[in-house]
CSV table of C-alpha atoms and ligand atoms in Angstrom, one decimal:
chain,number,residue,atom,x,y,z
A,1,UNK,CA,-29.1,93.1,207.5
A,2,UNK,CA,-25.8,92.0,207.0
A,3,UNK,CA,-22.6,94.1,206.9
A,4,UNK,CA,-19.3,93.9,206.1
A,5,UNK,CA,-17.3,93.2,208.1
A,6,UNK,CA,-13.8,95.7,207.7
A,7,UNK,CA,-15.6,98.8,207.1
A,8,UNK,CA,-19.4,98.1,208.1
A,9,UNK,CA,-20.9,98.6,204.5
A,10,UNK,CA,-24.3,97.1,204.1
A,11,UNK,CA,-23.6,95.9,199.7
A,12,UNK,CA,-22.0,93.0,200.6
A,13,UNK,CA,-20.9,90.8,197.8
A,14,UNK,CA,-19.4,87.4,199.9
A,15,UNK,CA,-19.4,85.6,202.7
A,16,UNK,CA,-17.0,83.7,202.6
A,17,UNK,CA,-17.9,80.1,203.4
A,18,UNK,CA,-14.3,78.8,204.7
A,19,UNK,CA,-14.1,81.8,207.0
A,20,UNK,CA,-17.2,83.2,207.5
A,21,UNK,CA,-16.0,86.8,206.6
A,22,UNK,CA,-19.1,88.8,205.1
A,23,UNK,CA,-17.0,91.8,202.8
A,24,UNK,CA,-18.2,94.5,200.6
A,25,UNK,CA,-16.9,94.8,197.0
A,26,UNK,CA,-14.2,97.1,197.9
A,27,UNK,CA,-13.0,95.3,200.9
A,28,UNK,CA,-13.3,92.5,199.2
A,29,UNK,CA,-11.3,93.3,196.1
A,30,UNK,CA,-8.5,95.5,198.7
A,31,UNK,CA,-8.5,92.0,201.0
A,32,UNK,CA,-7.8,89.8,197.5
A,33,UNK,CA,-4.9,91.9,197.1
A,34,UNK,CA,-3.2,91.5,200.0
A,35,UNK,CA,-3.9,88.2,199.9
A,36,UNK,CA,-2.0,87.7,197.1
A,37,UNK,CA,1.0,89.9,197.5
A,38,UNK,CA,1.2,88.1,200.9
A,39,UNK,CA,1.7,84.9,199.0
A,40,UNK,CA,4.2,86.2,196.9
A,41,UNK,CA,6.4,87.5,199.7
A,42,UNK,CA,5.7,83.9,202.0
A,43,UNK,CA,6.8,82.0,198.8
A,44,UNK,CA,9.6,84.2,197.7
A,45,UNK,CA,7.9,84.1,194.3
A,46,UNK,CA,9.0,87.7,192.9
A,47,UNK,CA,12.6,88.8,194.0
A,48,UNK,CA,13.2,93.0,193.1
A,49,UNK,CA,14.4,93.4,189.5
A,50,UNK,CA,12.5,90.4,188.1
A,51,UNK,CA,11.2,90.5,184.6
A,52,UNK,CA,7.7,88.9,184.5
A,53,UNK,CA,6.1,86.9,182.3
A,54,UNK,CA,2.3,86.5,182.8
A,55,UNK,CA,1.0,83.3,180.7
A,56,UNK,CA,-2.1,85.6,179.6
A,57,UNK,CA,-5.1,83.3,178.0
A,58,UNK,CA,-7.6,86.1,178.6
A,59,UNK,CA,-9.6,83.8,180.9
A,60,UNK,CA,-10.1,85.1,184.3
A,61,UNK,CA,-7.0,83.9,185.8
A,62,UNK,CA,-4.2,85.1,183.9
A,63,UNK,CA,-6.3,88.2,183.6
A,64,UNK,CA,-5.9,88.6,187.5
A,65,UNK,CA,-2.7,87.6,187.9
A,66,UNK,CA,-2.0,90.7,185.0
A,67,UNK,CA,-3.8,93.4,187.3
A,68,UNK,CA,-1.9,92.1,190.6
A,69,UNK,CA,1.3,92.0,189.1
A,70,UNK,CA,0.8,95.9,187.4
A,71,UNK,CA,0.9,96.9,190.9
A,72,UNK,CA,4.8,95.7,191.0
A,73,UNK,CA,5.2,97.0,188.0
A,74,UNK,CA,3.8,100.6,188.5
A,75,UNK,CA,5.9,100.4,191.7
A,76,UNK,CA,9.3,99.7,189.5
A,77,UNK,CA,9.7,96.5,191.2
A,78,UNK,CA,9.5,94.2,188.3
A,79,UNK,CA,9.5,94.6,184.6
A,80,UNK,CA,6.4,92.9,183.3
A,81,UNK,CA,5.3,91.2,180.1
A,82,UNK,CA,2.9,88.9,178.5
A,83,UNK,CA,2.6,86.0,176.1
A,84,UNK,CA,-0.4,84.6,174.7
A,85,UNK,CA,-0.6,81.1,173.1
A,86,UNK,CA,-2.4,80.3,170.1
A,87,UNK,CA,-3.5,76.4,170.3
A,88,UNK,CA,-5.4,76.8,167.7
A,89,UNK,CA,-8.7,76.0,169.1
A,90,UNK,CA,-11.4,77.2,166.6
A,91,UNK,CA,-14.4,79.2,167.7
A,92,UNK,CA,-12.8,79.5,171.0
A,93,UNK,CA,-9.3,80.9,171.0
A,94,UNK,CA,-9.5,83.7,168.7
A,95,UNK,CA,-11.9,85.6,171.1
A,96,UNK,CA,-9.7,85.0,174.1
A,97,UNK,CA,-6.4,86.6,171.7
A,98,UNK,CA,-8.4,89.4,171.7
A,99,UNK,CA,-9.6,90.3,174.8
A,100,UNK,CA,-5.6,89.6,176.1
A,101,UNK,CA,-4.3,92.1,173.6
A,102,UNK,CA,-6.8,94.6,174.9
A,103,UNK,CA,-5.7,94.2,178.6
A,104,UNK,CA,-1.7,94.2,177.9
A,105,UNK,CA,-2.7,97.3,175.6
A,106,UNK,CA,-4.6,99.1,178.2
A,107,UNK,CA,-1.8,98.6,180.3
A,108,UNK,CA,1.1,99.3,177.9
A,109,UNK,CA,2.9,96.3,178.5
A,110,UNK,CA,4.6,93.8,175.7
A,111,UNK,CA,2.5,91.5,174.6
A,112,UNK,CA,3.5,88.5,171.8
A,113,UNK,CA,1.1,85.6,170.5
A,114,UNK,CA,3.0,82.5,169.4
A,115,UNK,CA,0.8,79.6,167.7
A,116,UNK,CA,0.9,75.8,167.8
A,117,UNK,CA,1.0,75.8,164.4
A,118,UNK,CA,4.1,77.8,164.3
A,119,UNK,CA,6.4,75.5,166.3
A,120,UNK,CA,4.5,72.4,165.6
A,121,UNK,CA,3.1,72.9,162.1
A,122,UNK,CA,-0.3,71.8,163.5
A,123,UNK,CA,-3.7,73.3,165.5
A,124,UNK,CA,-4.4,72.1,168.7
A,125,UNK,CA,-7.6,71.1,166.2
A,126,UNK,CA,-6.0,69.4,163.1
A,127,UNK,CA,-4.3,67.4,165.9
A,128,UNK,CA,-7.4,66.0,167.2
A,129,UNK,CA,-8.9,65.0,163.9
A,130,UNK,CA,-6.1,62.7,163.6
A,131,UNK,CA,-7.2,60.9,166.3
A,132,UNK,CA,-4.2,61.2,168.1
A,133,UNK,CA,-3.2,58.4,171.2
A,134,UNK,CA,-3.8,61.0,173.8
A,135,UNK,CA,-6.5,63.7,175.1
A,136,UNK,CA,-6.1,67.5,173.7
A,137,UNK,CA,-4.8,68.8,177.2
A,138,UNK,CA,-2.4,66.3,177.2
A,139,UNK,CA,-1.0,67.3,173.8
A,140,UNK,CA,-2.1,71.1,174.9
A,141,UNK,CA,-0.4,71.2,178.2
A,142,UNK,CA,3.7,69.6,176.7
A,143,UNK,CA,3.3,71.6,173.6
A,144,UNK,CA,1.8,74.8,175.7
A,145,UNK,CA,4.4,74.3,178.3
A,146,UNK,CA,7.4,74.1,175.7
A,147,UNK,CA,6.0,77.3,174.1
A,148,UNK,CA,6.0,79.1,176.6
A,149,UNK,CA,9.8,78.1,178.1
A,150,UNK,CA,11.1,78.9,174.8
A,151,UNK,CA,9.7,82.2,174.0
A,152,UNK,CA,9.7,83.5,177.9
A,153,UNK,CA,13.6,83.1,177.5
A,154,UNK,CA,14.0,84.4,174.1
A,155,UNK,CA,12.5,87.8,175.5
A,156,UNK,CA,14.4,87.6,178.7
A,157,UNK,CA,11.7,86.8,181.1
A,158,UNK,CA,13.0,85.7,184.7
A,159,UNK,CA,9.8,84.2,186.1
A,160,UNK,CA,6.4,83.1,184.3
A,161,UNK,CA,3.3,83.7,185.8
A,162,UNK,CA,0.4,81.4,185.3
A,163,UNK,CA,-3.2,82.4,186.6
A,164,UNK,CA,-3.7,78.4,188.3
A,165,UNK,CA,-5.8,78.8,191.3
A,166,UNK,CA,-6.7,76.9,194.2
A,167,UNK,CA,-9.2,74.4,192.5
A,168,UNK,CA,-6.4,74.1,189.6
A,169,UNK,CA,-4.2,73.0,192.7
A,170,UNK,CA,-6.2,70.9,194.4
A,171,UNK,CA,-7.4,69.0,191.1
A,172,UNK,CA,-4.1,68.3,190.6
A,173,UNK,CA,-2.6,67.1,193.8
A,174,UNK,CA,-5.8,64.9,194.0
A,175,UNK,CA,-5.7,63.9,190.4
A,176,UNK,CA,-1.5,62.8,190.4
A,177,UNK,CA,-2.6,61.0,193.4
A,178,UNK,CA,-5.0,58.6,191.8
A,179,UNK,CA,-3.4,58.3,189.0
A,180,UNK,CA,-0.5,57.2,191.0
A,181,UNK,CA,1.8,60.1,189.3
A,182,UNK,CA,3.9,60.3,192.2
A,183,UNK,CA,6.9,62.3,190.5
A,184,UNK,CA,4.6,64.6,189.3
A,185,UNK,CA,3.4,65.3,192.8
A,186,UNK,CA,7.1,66.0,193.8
A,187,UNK,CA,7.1,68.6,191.6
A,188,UNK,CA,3.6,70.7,192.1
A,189,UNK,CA,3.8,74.0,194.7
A,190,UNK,CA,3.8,77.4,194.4
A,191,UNK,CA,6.7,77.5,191.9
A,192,UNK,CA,8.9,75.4,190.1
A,193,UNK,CA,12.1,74.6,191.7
A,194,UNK,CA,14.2,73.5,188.6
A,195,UNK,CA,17.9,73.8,189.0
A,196,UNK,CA,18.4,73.7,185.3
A,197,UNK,CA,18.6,77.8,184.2
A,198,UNK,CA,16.9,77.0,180.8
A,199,UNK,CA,14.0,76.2,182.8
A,200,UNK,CA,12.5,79.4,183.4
A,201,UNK,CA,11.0,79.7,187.0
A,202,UNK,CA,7.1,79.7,186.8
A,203,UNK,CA,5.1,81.1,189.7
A,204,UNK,CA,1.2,80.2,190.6
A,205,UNK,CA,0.5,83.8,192.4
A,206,UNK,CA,-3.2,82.8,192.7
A,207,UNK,CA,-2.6,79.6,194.4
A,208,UNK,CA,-4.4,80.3,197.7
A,209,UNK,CA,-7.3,81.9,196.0
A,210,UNK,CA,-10.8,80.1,194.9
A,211,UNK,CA,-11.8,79.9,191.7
A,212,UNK,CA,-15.2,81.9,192.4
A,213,UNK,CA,-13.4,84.5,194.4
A,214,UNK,CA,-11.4,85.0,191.4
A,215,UNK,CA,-14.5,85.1,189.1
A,216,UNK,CA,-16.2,87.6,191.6
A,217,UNK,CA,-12.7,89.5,191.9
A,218,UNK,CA,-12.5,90.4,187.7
A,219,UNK,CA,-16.4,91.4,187.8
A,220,UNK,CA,-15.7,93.5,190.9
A,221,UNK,CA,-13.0,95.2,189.4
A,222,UNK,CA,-14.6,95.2,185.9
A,223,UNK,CA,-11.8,93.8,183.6
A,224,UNK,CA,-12.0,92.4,180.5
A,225,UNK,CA,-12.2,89.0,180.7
A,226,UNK,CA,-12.9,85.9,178.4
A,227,UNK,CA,-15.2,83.3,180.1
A,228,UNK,CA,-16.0,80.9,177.7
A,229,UNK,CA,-14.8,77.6,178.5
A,230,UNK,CA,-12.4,75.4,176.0
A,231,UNK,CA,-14.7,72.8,174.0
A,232,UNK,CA,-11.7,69.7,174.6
A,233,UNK,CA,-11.8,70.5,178.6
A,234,UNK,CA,-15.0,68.3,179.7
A,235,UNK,CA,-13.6,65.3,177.9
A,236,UNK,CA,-10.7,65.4,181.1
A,237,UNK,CA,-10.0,63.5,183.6
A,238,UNK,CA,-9.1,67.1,185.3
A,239,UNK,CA,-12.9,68.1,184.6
A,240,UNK,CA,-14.1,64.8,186.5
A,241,UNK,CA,-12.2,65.4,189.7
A,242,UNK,CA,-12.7,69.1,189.4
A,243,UNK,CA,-16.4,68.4,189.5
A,244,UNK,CA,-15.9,65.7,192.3
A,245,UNK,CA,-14.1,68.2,194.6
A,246,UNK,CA,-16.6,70.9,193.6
A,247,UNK,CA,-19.7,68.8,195.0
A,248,UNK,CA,-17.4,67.8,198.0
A,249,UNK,CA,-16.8,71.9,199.1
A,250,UNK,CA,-20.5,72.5,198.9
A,251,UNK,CA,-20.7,70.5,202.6
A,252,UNK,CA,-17.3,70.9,203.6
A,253,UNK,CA,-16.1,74.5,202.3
A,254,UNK,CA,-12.8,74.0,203.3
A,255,UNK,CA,-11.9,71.0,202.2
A,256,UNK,CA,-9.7,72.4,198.9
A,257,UNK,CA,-7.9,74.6,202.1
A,258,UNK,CA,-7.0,71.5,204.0
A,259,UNK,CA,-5.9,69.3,201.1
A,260,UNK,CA,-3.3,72.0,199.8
A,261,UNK,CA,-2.1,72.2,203.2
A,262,UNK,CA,-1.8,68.4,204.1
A,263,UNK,CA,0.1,68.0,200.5
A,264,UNK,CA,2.5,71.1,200.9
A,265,UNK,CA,3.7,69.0,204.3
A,266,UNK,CA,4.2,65.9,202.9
A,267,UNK,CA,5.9,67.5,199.8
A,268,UNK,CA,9.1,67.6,200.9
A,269,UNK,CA,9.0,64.4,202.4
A,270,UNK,CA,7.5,63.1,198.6
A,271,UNK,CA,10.6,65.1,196.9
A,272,UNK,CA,13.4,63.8,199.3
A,273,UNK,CA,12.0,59.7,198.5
A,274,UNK,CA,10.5,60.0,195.0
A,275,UNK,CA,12.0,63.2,192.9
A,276,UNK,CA,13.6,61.5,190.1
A,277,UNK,CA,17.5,62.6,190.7
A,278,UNK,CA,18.5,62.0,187.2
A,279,UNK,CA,20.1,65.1,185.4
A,280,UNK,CA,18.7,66.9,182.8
A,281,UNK,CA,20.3,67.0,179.4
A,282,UNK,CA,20.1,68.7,176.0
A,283,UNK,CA,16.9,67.4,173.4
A,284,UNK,CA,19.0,66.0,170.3
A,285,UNK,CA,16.1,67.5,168.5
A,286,UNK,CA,15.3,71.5,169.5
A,287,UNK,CA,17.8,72.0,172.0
A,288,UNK,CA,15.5,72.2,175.3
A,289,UNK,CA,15.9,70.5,178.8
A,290,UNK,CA,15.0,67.1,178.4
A,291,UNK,CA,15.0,63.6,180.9
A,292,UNK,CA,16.1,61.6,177.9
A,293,UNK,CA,17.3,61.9,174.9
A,294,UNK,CA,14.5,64.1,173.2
A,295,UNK,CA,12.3,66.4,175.4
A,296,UNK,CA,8.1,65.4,175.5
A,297,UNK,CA,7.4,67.9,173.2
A,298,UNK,CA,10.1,66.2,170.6
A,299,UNK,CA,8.5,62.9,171.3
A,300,UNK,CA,4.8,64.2,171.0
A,301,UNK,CA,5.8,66.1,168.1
A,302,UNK,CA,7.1,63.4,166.5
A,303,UNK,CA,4.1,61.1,166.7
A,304,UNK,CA,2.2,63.6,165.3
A,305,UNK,CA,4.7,63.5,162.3
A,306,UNK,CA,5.8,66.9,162.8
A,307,UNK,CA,9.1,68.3,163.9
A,308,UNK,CA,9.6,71.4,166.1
A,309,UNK,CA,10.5,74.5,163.6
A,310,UNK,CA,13.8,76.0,165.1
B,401,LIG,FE1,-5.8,73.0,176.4
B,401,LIG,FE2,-7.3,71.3,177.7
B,401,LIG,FE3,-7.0,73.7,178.6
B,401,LIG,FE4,-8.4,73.3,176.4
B,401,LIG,S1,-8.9,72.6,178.4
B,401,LIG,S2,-6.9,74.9,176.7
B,401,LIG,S3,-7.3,71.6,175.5
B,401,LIG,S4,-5.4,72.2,178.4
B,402,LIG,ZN1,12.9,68.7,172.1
């Protein structure tokens, strides 16, 4: 019969196939843990006095990140809140709002929801039915990522948490790679390194850690979670490579391991020859750090026929 093997336990809940540890529920929740606060301290993510902003969904992730991070908190070594953004995703979204505003309840935390339509004047859905030029996550992931700036500043956030985790990484070093997105693979890594103080810092705390170690991690520690998956998400390109790299693990289990590590060595050799240098400037339109002169979501926004309400 197998046992675990920290404590000897015979209910073991993984074996984990890119080590070969076998660990019982507790173990395996107390070794996830560690994991992860070890990854904040070897990335420098968290610094004492940091007010923390967890990107919370309600999905798995951010909910994970939200229980790590309480242990800072409880400790009085960061402040922490939480925002929750409303695409506007019908049939999907509203469950998701819930379920975060139990779990920053339950933990007595601030908690805000902001809404594409309240910044853009359109769902994520009415988007769509206009048959926009690009994919929803494409429209999702400028408009989600301007949200989220903007309102993590407005209630004095210092970092911003998101709950990506190690297939979220690898799909997206492999994806930028094929797509021959070279600037954007300058810029992917355990947090963002903008110089540019409106740009607040975001942090990727689960990095390191599988996505079905952090399923098995919010069932082992029963939290309230949200699993249903968003409706635009199979129509990705993300969701083809994510399955590609899926089918890959299932005969070579470390294979997301070894392509995070290969890319975070030739990152800084990436950044030195192919970060764009130019500086960033003010959007003419809301204000926001921009390349040119209006920011993507200006742009976006503006294609849509809507302008971003100040
Ligand atoms: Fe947005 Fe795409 Fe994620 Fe759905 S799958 S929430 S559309 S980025
Ligand atoms: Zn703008």
């Amino acid at each position: 019969m197998k046992q675990c093997d920290r404590c000897g336990e015979s209910r073991v809940i993984i074996e984990r196939k890119q080590s070969g540890q076998i660990l019982c529920k507790e173990c395996f929740i107390q070794t996830t843990r560690e994991k992860v606060l070890k990854d904040i301290r070897k990335y420098k993510l968290i610094r004492k006095g940091d007010t923390v902003a967890v990107a919370l969904s309600g999905g798995k992730d951010s909910v994970m990140v939200l229980d790590i991070l309480y242990d800072l908190y409880e400790r009085n070594i960061i402040d922490l809140l939480s925002i929750t953004i409303d695409e506007g995703i019908q049939g999907y979204r509203e469950h998701g709002i819930k379920i975060a505003r139990n779990n920053a309840r339950k933990i007595g935390i601030k908690h805000e929801v902001v809404s594409f339509k309240d910044y853009f004047d359109k769902t994520l859905d009415e988007i769509m039915n206009d048959e926009p030029q690009y994919g929803a996550c494409t429209y999702c992931g400028v408009f989600r990522r301007w949200i989220l700036n903007r309102v993590a500043r407005d209630m004095n956030a210092t970092k911003i948490a998101t709950g990506h985790n190690l297939d979220d990484e690898t799909q997206a070093i492999v994806m930028n790679y094929l797509e021959g997105n070279i600037d954007n693979l300058t810029r992917i890594g355990p947090k963002s390194g903008s110089k540019d103080g409106r740009f607040i810092v975001k942090i990727k705390p689960l990095r390191e850690i599988p996505e079905r170690e952090v399923a098995l991690y919010v069932v082992a520690r029963d939290l309230d979670v949200h699993f249903a998956g968003c409706p635009y998400s199979s129509d990705s390109f993300r969701a083809e490579i994510g399955g590609f790299i899926k089918k890959l693990s299932l005969n070579h289990p470390t294979i997301m391991y070894s392509t995070l590590r290969g890319f975070d060595k030739i990152k800084p050799v990436l950044k030195a020859e192919f970060s764009r240098k130019s500086e960033m400037r003010e959007c003419i339109n809301c204000g926001e750090p921009a390349a040119h002169d209006l920011c993507r979501a200006c742009i976006f926004s503006k294609s849509i026929e809507n302008c971003i309400n100040e």
